Amino acid sequence: MNYKASQILFLVSLLTLIGCRNSQGVATQPPQASQPNFSILPPQPNTDELAKPLTYKLETYDSKVMGGNRTYGVSLPPGYEQHTQQRYPVIFLLHGGHGDPNSWFDQKKGQAIKTLQKLYATNKLPPSIIITPDGNDKRGTSPYWDPQYIDGPQGNVSTAVGNELVTVVKTRYRTLPNPDFWAMGGLSSGGWGAVNVGLHNLSRFSILFSHSGYFKDKSGPQNSPIIYIKNVPLQAQKRLRIYLDSGTSDTEELDEGKQFSHVLNQLKIYNIFHQFPGSHTWEYWREHLADSLTFVGEQFRIAQIAHAGDKLSLERTKNPQN
C-alpha cells in the first residue's frame, strides 16, 4: 500500500506541475502559437463508434522462428479506421492448454469481444489493438499437454510470440511503440506463458497479467518467473506492472500466485494479486478478464501521464522562449 500511495502522490504532483506549466505557456506565448498536445492514448470512442459491433479475424504470417505459417487473431478498436493518424496501445492475450487464437474470442469460451465492448463503453480501457497469438509449439494443440511458452526443443515459441509477432504487429497496425503501452496476459499455461515470455522481452512489454497461472516450469529456472524475476535488471523491474488472480478452488495455482506476489513485493515490483471464488474454468476466466483489462487500462493512463512529462520537456527544448 505504501508503494501504491507514493505512486499516486507522484502522479498527482506530476499532473499539477504539468497543469501549472501549461497555464504559464498560455499566458506568455502569442495567440497564433499552437499548444503542445500531450494526449498519447486514443480518445474515448464516441456514440457512433461504440454502436458499431466489434469484430475479430484471423491472420497469418510467415514465421522464420518457427519455420512456417503462424496464425494470430486480431480485434481492432472502435474508431481505428476513422482516426488514421492515431496510434494505439496493444494487448496480447495468450490461450492455455488445448487452445488456439480463437479461444479468447469464442462465444463458448472467452467471450472477449463482449468484455471489450463494455470496457470501451465505460472508459475503463482505452481503445486498444487486441492480439491473440498461436502459442502452440511444433507438437500442435492437444488435450494431453500444455503449450510450451519457451525457447526449447519443440520450437522457439517465446521468441516467436514475444519478438517476431511484435514486429509483425508493429508493421501491420498503427501501434504506440513504447513498451509502457504494450501488455500481455493469459490464462492457465497461457498465464504462466505471458509472464515468462514478457520477462524475456522487457524491451517490448511492461504490463503483464495472469489468470490462474503457475510460475515454476519443469524446463528450469530460466522459464520459472518466480526464480527468473530476480535476474531481471533493476531498471526493468521498476517499469514492470503485474496483475495476478486465481480462483479459491484452484488451490495449486492459488498458492503459486501468492508465492509469486510475495517475491514481487520483496523486490518492490508493483503488483496486484486477487483471489476470487471459482476454479480452473472458462466461466472464471471470462468473468475476470474485465478485472485484468481494467488494471491494464489504468497502467496505460499512468504511462500517458509520465510520458506527457517527457513530451513537455521535449517541447520546451524545441521552444526555449516559452
mmCIF file of C-alpha atoms in Angstrom:
data_model
loop_
_atom_site.group_PDB
_atom_site.id
_atom_site.type_symbol
_atom_site.label_atom_id
_atom_site.label_comp_id
_atom_site.label_asym_id
_atom_site.label_seq_id
_atom_site.Cartn_x
_atom_site.Cartn_y
_atom_site.Cartn_z
ATOM 1 C CA MET A 1 0.000 0.000 0.000
ATOM 2 C CA ASN A 2 2.860 2.408 0.760
ATOM 3 C CA TYR A 3 4.330 1.898 -2.700
ATOM 4 C CA LYS A 4 0.974 2.428 -4.373
ATOM 5 C CA ALA A 5 0.273 5.532 -2.273
ATOM 6 C CA SER A 6 3.617 7.045 -3.183
ATOM 7 C CA GLN A 7 2.959 6.282 -6.855
ATOM 8 C CA ILE A 8 -0.406 8.043 -6.733
ATOM 9 C CA LEU A 9 1.123 11.024 -4.895
ATOM 10 C CA PHE A 10 3.831 11.277 -7.559
ATOM 11 C CA LEU A 11 1.252 11.232 -10.367
ATOM 12 C CA VAL A 12 -0.880 13.890 -8.698
ATOM 13 C CA SER A 13 2.197 16.081 -8.304
ATOM 14 C CA LEU A 14 3.137 15.499 -11.926
ATOM 15 C CA LEU A 15 -0.341 16.435 -13.127
ATOM 16 C CA THR A 16 -0.247 19.613 -11.031
ATOM 17 C CA LEU A 17 3.157 20.532 -12.430
ATOM 18 C CA ILE A 18 2.024 19.946 -16.000
ATOM 19 C CA GLY A 19 -1.106 22.000 -15.403
ATOM 20 C CA CYS A 20 0.897 24.897 -13.985
ATOM 21 C CA ARG A 21 3.345 24.852 -16.870
ATOM 22 C CA ASN A 22 0.545 24.736 -19.410
ATOM 23 C CA SER A 23 -1.126 27.734 -17.777
ATOM 24 C CA GLN A 24 2.103 29.705 -17.888
ATOM 25 C CA GLY A 25 2.550 28.779 -21.549
ATOM 26 C CA VAL A 26 -0.906 30.062 -22.445
ATOM 27 C CA ALA A 27 -0.211 33.389 -20.732
ATOM 28 C CA THR A 28 3.170 34.057 -22.338
ATOM 29 C CA GLN A 29 3.025 32.742 -25.880
ATOM 30 C CA PRO A 30 1.406 34.641 -28.776
ATOM 31 C CA PRO A 31 -2.162 33.671 -29.741
ATOM 32 C CA GLN A 32 -1.133 32.164 -33.088
ATOM 33 C CA ALA A 33 1.311 29.694 -31.487
ATOM 34 C CA SER A 34 -0.009 26.141 -31.339
ATOM 35 C CA GLN A 35 -0.397 24.471 -27.959
ATOM 36 C CA PRO A 36 1.533 21.241 -27.358
ATOM 37 C CA ASN A 37 -0.715 18.182 -27.395
ATOM 38 C CA PHE A 38 0.007 15.801 -24.525
ATOM 39 C CA SER A 39 -2.593 13.188 -25.468
ATOM 40 C CA ILE A 40 -0.874 9.930 -26.346
ATOM 41 C CA LEU A 41 -3.690 7.439 -25.914
ATOM 42 C CA PRO A 42 -6.655 7.402 -28.300
ATOM 43 C CA PRO A 43 -9.754 9.333 -27.214
ATOM 44 C CA GLN A 44 -12.827 7.745 -25.701
ATOM 45 C CA PRO A 45 -14.940 6.326 -28.568
ATOM 46 C CA ASN A 46 -17.992 8.387 -29.475
ATOM 47 C CA THR A 47 -21.537 7.041 -29.616
ATOM 48 C CA ASP A 48 -21.404 6.183 -33.319
ATOM 49 C CA GLU A 49 -18.118 4.319 -32.918
ATOM 50 C CA LEU A 50 -19.414 2.352 -29.953
ATOM 51 C CA ALA A 51 -22.613 1.474 -31.829
ATOM 52 C CA LYS A 52 -20.622 -0.435 -34.441
ATOM 53 C CA PRO A 53 -20.108 -4.028 -33.205
ATOM 54 C CA LEU A 54 -16.543 -5.098 -32.537
ATOM 55 C CA THR A 55 -15.199 -7.912 -34.672
ATOM 56 C CA TYR A 56 -12.102 -10.037 -34.885
ATOM 57 C CA LYS A 57 -10.403 -12.011 -37.616
ATOM 58 C CA LEU A 58 -7.584 -14.492 -38.028
ATOM 59 C CA GLU A 59 -4.424 -13.501 -39.856
ATOM 60 C CA THR A 60 -1.307 -15.418 -40.857
ATOM 61 C CA TYR A 61 2.349 -14.550 -41.267
ATOM 62 C CA ASP A 62 5.487 -16.376 -42.272
ATOM 63 C CA SER A 63 7.424 -17.265 -39.132
ATOM 64 C CA LYS A 64 11.163 -17.587 -39.597
ATOM 65 C CA VAL A 65 11.479 -18.596 -35.956
ATOM 66 C CA MET A 66 9.015 -21.490 -36.130
ATOM 67 C CA GLY A 67 9.652 -22.378 -39.766
ATOM 68 C CA GLY A 68 6.241 -21.956 -41.401
ATOM 69 C CA ASN A 69 2.975 -20.045 -41.309
ATOM 70 C CA ARG A 70 1.681 -18.931 -37.931
ATOM 71 C CA THR A 71 -1.780 -17.604 -37.097
ATOM 72 C CA TYR A 72 -2.991 -14.898 -34.755
ATOM 73 C CA GLY A 73 -6.346 -13.287 -34.011
ATOM 74 C CA VAL A 74 -6.819 -9.511 -34.038
ATOM 75 C CA SER A 75 -9.578 -7.183 -32.891
ATOM 76 C CA LEU A 76 -9.157 -3.547 -33.868
ATOM 77 C CA PRO A 77 -10.645 -0.885 -31.557
ATOM 78 C CA PRO A 78 -13.598 1.432 -32.191
ATOM 79 C CA GLY A 79 -12.654 4.316 -34.459
ATOM 80 C CA TYR A 80 -9.493 2.683 -35.803
ATOM 81 C CA GLU A 81 -10.463 3.217 -39.441
ATOM 82 C CA GLN A 82 -11.635 6.799 -38.837
ATOM 83 C CA HIS A 83 -8.654 8.081 -36.804
ATOM 84 C CA THR A 84 -5.978 7.377 -39.370
ATOM 85 C CA GLN A 85 -3.266 9.385 -37.578
ATOM 86 C CA GLN A 86 -3.878 7.806 -34.184
ATOM 87 C CA ARG A 87 -1.621 5.123 -32.751
ATOM 88 C CA TYR A 88 -2.901 2.549 -30.266
ATOM 89 C CA PRO A 89 -1.753 0.504 -27.282
ATOM 90 C CA VAL A 90 -1.513 -3.268 -27.763
ATOM 91 C CA ILE A 91 -2.665 -6.194 -25.621
ATOM 92 C CA PHE A 92 -1.623 -9.807 -26.269
ATOM 93 C CA LEU A 93 -3.987 -12.484 -24.886
ATOM 94 C CA LEU A 94 -2.447 -15.973 -24.648
ATOM 95 C CA HIS A 95 -4.501 -19.156 -24.661
ATOM 96 C CA GLY A 96 -3.916 -22.134 -22.392
ATOM 97 C CA GLY A 97 -3.752 -25.867 -22.956
ATOM 98 C CA HIS A 98 -5.714 -27.282 -25.891
ATOM 99 C CA GLY A 99 -6.330 -23.725 -27.083
ATOM 100 C CA ASP A 100 -5.720 -21.642 -30.196
ATOM 101 C CA PRO A 101 -6.005 -17.997 -31.390
ATOM 102 C CA ASN A 102 -9.821 -18.313 -31.422
ATOM 103 C CA SER A 103 -10.149 -19.322 -27.783
ATOM 104 C CA TRP A 104 -10.354 -15.890 -26.149
ATOM 105 C CA PHE A 105 -12.912 -14.740 -28.737
ATOM 106 C CA ASP A 106 -15.018 -17.930 -28.811
ATOM 107 C CA GLN A 107 -18.572 -17.363 -27.535
ATOM 108 C CA LYS A 108 -18.420 -20.656 -25.632
ATOM 109 C CA LYS A 109 -15.064 -19.790 -24.061
ATOM 110 C CA GLY A 110 -13.505 -16.350 -23.544
ATOM 111 C CA GLN A 111 -16.179 -14.014 -24.997
ATOM 112 C CA ALA A 112 -13.504 -11.290 -25.125
ATOM 113 C CA ILE A 113 -15.423 -9.132 -27.614
ATOM 114 C CA LYS A 114 -18.297 -8.761 -25.152
ATOM 115 C CA THR A 115 -15.911 -7.750 -22.370
ATOM 116 C CA LEU A 116 -14.040 -5.288 -24.582
ATOM 117 C CA GLN A 117 -17.239 -3.556 -25.678
ATOM 118 C CA LYS A 118 -18.245 -2.982 -22.052
ATOM 119 C CA LEU A 119 -14.819 -1.678 -21.071
ATOM 120 C CA TYR A 120 -14.627 0.714 -24.017
ATOM 121 C CA ALA A 121 -18.151 1.998 -23.330
ATOM 122 C CA THR A 122 -17.371 2.659 -19.647
ATOM 123 C CA ASN A 123 -13.949 4.194 -20.390
ATOM 124 C CA LYS A 124 -12.158 1.560 -18.281
ATOM 125 C CA LEU A 125 -9.871 0.589 -21.158
ATOM 126 C CA PRO A 126 -8.550 2.961 -23.821
ATOM 127 C CA PRO A 127 -9.209 1.693 -27.360
ATOM 128 C CA SER A 128 -6.547 -0.965 -27.920
ATOM 129 C CA ILE A 129 -5.344 -3.439 -30.525
ATOM 130 C CA ILE A 130 -6.040 -6.943 -29.192
ATOM 131 C CA ILE A 131 -3.825 -9.777 -30.443
ATOM 132 C CA THR A 132 -4.341 -13.479 -29.678
ATOM 133 C CA PRO A 133 -1.192 -15.377 -30.697
ATOM 134 C CA ASP A 134 -0.907 -19.044 -31.516
ATOM 135 C CA GLY A 135 1.032 -20.295 -28.503
ATOM 136 C CA ASN A 136 1.224 -23.914 -29.581
ATOM 137 C CA ASP A 137 4.637 -25.415 -30.234
ATOM 138 C CA LYS A 138 5.625 -27.794 -33.040
ATOM 139 C CA ARG A 139 3.579 -30.599 -31.471
ATOM 140 C CA GLY A 140 0.377 -28.664 -32.146
ATOM 141 C CA THR A 141 -2.601 -28.489 -29.844
ATOM 142 C CA SER A 142 -3.717 -31.454 -27.740
ATOM 143 C CA PRO A 143 -5.751 -32.145 -24.583
ATOM 144 C CA TYR A 144 -2.804 -34.238 -23.372
ATOM 145 C CA TRP A 145 -0.256 -31.432 -22.984
ATOM 146 C CA ASP A 146 0.036 -27.706 -22.447
ATOM 147 C CA PRO A 147 1.795 -25.404 -24.919
ATOM 148 C CA GLN A 148 5.420 -24.673 -24.091
ATOM 149 C CA TYR A 149 5.856 -20.902 -23.958
ATOM 150 C CA ILE A 150 9.633 -21.267 -24.017
ATOM 151 C CA ASP A 151 12.511 -21.466 -26.468
ATOM 152 C CA GLY A 152 13.084 -25.203 -26.384
ATOM 153 C CA PRO A 153 13.247 -28.462 -28.333
ATOM 154 C CA GLN A 154 9.651 -28.094 -29.559
ATOM 155 C CA GLY A 155 10.320 -24.665 -31.054
ATOM 156 C CA ASN A 156 11.266 -21.133 -30.057
ATOM 157 C CA VAL A 157 7.753 -20.129 -29.020
ATOM 158 C CA SER A 158 8.898 -17.437 -26.591
ATOM 159 C CA THR A 159 10.815 -15.628 -29.326
ATOM 160 C CA ALA A 160 8.008 -16.199 -31.844
ATOM 161 C CA VAL A 161 5.409 -14.571 -29.576
ATOM 162 C CA GLY A 162 7.470 -12.005 -27.685
ATOM 163 C CA ASN A 163 9.688 -10.753 -30.510
ATOM 164 C CA GLU A 164 8.741 -11.897 -34.007
ATOM 165 C CA LEU A 165 4.984 -11.364 -33.677
ATOM 166 C CA VAL A 166 5.587 -7.977 -32.038
ATOM 167 C CA THR A 167 7.477 -6.909 -35.157
ATOM 168 C CA VAL A 168 4.655 -8.177 -37.385
ATOM 169 C CA VAL A 169 2.052 -6.272 -35.370
ATOM 170 C CA LYS A 170 4.090 -3.065 -35.448
ATOM 171 C CA THR A 171 4.425 -3.416 -39.221
ATOM 172 C CA ARG A 172 0.749 -4.111 -39.917
ATOM 173 C CA TYR A 173 -1.010 -1.806 -37.441
ATOM 174 C CA ARG A 174 -0.657 1.698 -36.015
ATOM 175 C CA THR A 175 0.814 0.939 -32.614
ATOM 176 C CA LEU A 176 2.327 3.035 -29.859
ATOM 177 C CA PRO A 177 5.964 1.911 -29.862
ATOM 178 C CA ASN A 178 6.831 2.411 -26.191
ATOM 179 C CA PRO A 179 6.674 -0.845 -24.140
ATOM 180 C CA ASP A 180 4.694 1.023 -21.449
ATOM 181 C CA PHE A 181 1.744 0.772 -23.869
ATOM 182 C CA TRP A 182 2.164 -2.961 -24.523
ATOM 183 C CA ALA A 183 0.575 -5.566 -22.244
ATOM 184 C CA MET A 184 0.491 -9.351 -22.315
ATOM 185 C CA GLY A 185 -1.615 -11.767 -20.310
ATOM 186 C CA GLY A 186 -3.248 -15.156 -20.455
ATOM 187 C CA LEU A 187 -4.980 -17.982 -18.654
ATOM 188 C CA SER A 188 -3.612 -21.158 -17.055
ATOM 189 C CA SER A 189 -0.481 -22.177 -19.001
ATOM 190 C CA GLY A 190 -1.040 -19.003 -21.024
ATOM 191 C CA GLY A 191 -0.937 -17.055 -17.750
ATOM 192 C CA TRP A 192 2.455 -18.552 -16.992
ATOM 193 C CA GLY A 193 3.400 -18.067 -20.649
ATOM 194 C CA ALA A 194 2.518 -14.374 -20.649
ATOM 195 C CA VAL A 195 4.695 -13.668 -17.617
ATOM 196 C CA ASN A 196 7.516 -15.904 -18.856
ATOM 197 C CA VAL A 197 7.561 -14.506 -22.401
ATOM 198 C CA GLY A 198 7.114 -10.981 -21.058
ATOM 199 C CA LEU A 199 10.061 -11.218 -18.674
ATOM 200 C CA HIS A 200 12.253 -12.338 -21.575
ATOM 201 C CA ASN A 201 11.072 -9.407 -23.696
ATOM 202 C CA LEU A 202 11.037 -6.415 -21.361
ATOM 203 C CA SER A 203 12.103 -4.062 -24.129
ATOM 204 C CA ARG A 204 8.691 -4.775 -25.691
ATOM 205 C CA PHE A 205 6.269 -5.289 -22.769
ATOM 206 C CA SER A 206 5.926 -3.520 -19.411
ATOM 207 C CA ILE A 207 2.495 -4.764 -18.255
ATOM 208 C CA LEU A 208 1.866 -8.460 -17.589
ATOM 209 C CA PHE A 209 -1.175 -10.289 -16.247
ATOM 210 C CA SER A 210 -2.082 -13.862 -15.383
ATOM 211 C CA HIS A 211 -5.326 -15.672 -14.641
ATOM 212 C CA SER A 212 -4.819 -19.000 -12.820
ATOM 213 C CA GLY A 213 -1.204 -19.186 -13.945
ATOM 214 C CA TYR A 214 1.696 -21.072 -12.402
ATOM 215 C CA PHE A 215 5.198 -19.667 -12.022
ATOM 216 C CA LYS A 216 7.522 -22.669 -11.849
ATOM 217 C CA ASP A 217 8.173 -24.658 -15.009
ATOM 218 C CA LYS A 218 9.734 -28.097 -15.359
ATOM 219 C CA SER A 219 12.129 -26.751 -18.002
ATOM 220 C CA GLY A 220 14.039 -24.980 -15.229
ATOM 221 C CA PRO A 221 14.783 -21.613 -13.570
ATOM 222 C CA GLN A 222 15.166 -19.791 -16.897
ATOM 223 C CA ASN A 223 11.449 -20.280 -17.553
ATOM 224 C CA SER A 224 10.222 -20.096 -13.964
ATOM 225 C CA PRO A 225 9.220 -16.472 -13.362
ATOM 226 C CA ILE A 226 9.314 -16.815 -9.578
ATOM 227 C CA ILE A 227 13.060 -17.517 -9.904
ATOM 228 C CA TYR A 228 13.936 -15.695 -13.117
ATOM 229 C CA ILE A 229 12.428 -12.383 -11.942
ATOM 230 C CA LYS A 230 15.354 -11.987 -9.539
ATOM 231 C CA ASN A 231 17.736 -11.808 -12.524
ATOM 232 C CA VAL A 232 15.823 -9.005 -14.242
ATOM 233 C CA PRO A 233 17.820 -5.732 -14.206
ATOM 234 C CA LEU A 234 16.684 -3.244 -11.576
ATOM 235 C CA GLN A 235 15.623 -0.584 -14.092
ATOM 236 C CA ALA A 236 13.411 -3.105 -15.894
ATOM 237 C CA GLN A 237 11.930 -4.223 -12.574
ATOM 238 C CA LYS A 238 10.914 -0.634 -11.846
ATOM 239 C CA ARG A 239 8.964 -0.409 -15.122
ATOM 240 C CA LEU A 240 7.053 -3.648 -14.564
ATOM 241 C CA ARG A 241 3.368 -3.695 -13.627
ATOM 242 C CA ILE A 242 1.892 -7.135 -12.881
ATOM 243 C CA TYR A 243 -1.673 -8.337 -12.233
ATOM 244 C CA LEU A 244 -2.385 -11.828 -10.842
ATOM 245 C CA ASP A 245 -5.549 -13.688 -9.898
ATOM 246 C CA SER A 246 -6.648 -17.243 -9.141
ATOM 247 C CA GLY A 247 -9.841 -18.970 -8.068
ATOM 248 C CA THR A 248 -10.152 -20.042 -4.433
ATOM 249 C CA SER A 249 -10.872 -23.632 -5.530
ATOM 250 C CA ASP A 250 -7.783 -23.654 -7.769
ATOM 251 C CA THR A 251 -5.512 -24.484 -4.835
ATOM 252 C CA GLU A 252 -2.203 -25.173 -6.606
ATOM 253 C CA GLU A 253 -2.337 -22.070 -8.811
ATOM 254 C CA LEU A 254 -3.649 -20.018 -5.875
ATOM 255 C CA ASP A 255 -0.626 -20.966 -3.766
ATOM 256 C CA GLU A 256 1.813 -20.233 -6.591
ATOM 257 C CA GLY A 257 0.157 -16.872 -7.215
ATOM 258 C CA LYS A 258 0.539 -15.935 -3.539
ATOM 259 C CA GLN A 259 4.179 -17.019 -3.543
ATOM 260 C CA PHE A 260 4.962 -15.091 -6.720
ATOM 261 C CA SER A 261 3.244 -11.964 -5.402
ATOM 262 C CA HIS A 262 5.323 -12.270 -2.224
ATOM 263 C CA VAL A 263 8.539 -12.395 -4.256
ATOM 264 C CA LEU A 264 7.406 -9.378 -6.289
ATOM 265 C CA ASN A 265 6.706 -7.472 -3.078
ATOM 266 C CA GLN A 266 10.167 -8.314 -1.772
ATOM 267 C CA LEU A 267 11.651 -6.912 -4.979
ATOM 268 C CA LYS A 268 9.325 -3.876 -4.746
ATOM 269 C CA ILE A 269 7.817 -4.663 -8.148
ATOM 270 C CA TYR A 270 4.337 -3.173 -8.431
ATOM 271 C CA ASN A 271 1.751 -5.961 -8.471
ATOM 272 C CA ILE A 272 -1.830 -6.768 -7.538
ATOM 273 C CA PHE A 273 -2.982 -10.247 -6.513
ATOM 274 C CA HIS A 274 -6.650 -11.223 -6.243
ATOM 275 C CA GLN A 275 -8.326 -14.440 -5.194
ATOM 276 C CA PHE A 276 -11.886 -14.772 -6.399
ATOM 277 C CA PRO A 277 -14.481 -17.510 -5.911
ATOM 278 C CA GLY A 278 -14.171 -20.066 -8.698
ATOM 279 C CA SER A 279 -11.966 -22.714 -10.241
ATOM 280 C CA HIS A 280 -9.991 -23.581 -13.379
ATOM 281 C CA THR A 281 -12.791 -22.911 -15.856
ATOM 282 C CA TRP A 282 -13.733 -20.618 -18.744
ATOM 283 C CA GLU A 283 -16.570 -19.306 -16.604
ATOM 284 C CA TYR A 284 -13.968 -17.963 -14.168
ATOM 285 C CA TRP A 285 -11.586 -16.590 -16.834
ATOM 286 C CA ARG A 286 -14.167 -14.737 -18.900
ATOM 287 C CA GLU A 287 -15.678 -13.211 -15.747
ATOM 288 C CA HIS A 288 -12.341 -11.826 -14.558
ATOM 289 C CA LEU A 289 -10.886 -10.734 -17.892
ATOM 290 C CA ALA A 290 -12.575 -7.405 -17.157
ATOM 291 C CA ASP A 291 -10.540 -7.104 -13.934
ATOM 292 C CA SER A 292 -7.184 -7.630 -15.613
ATOM 293 C CA LEU A 293 -8.003 -5.378 -18.568
ATOM 294 C CA THR A 294 -9.210 -2.634 -16.218
ATOM 295 C CA PHE A 295 -5.822 -2.889 -14.498
ATOM 296 C CA VAL A 296 -4.142 -2.645 -17.916
ATOM 297 C CA GLY A 297 -6.213 0.438 -18.768
ATOM 298 C CA GLU A 298 -5.149 2.100 -15.516
ATOM 299 C CA GLN A 299 -1.489 1.409 -16.277
ATOM 300 C CA PHE A 300 -1.837 2.814 -19.808
ATOM 301 C CA ARG A 301 -3.212 6.055 -18.371
ATOM 302 C CA ILE A 302 -0.477 6.267 -15.743
ATOM 303 C CA ALA A 303 2.084 5.805 -18.522
ATOM 304 C CA GLN A 304 0.436 8.592 -20.506
ATOM 305 C CA ILE A 305 0.907 10.987 -17.585
ATOM 306 C CA ALA A 306 4.565 10.025 -17.234
ATOM 307 C CA HIS A 307 5.257 10.363 -20.948
ATOM 308 C CA ALA A 308 3.332 13.624 -21.149
ATOM 309 C CA GLY A 309 6.028 14.986 -18.868
ATOM 310 C CA ASP A 310 8.673 13.685 -21.279
ATOM 311 C CA LYS A 311 6.819 15.288 -24.163
ATOM 312 C CA LEU A 312 6.586 18.569 -22.278
ATOM 313 C CA SER A 313 10.349 18.605 -21.718
ATOM 314 C CA LEU A 314 10.907 17.935 -25.409
ATOM 315 C CA GLU A 315 8.529 20.758 -26.358
ATOM 316 C CA ARG A 316 10.323 23.163 -24.038
ATOM 317 C CA THR A 317 13.653 22.215 -25.623
ATOM 318 C CA LYS A 318 12.259 22.954 -29.085
ATOM 319 C CA ASN A 319 10.719 26.273 -27.944
ATOM 320 C CA PRO A 320 13.078 27.727 -25.286
ATOM 321 C CA GLN A 321 11.376 31.156 -25.495
ATOM 322 C CA ASN A 322 8.384 29.615 -23.735
#
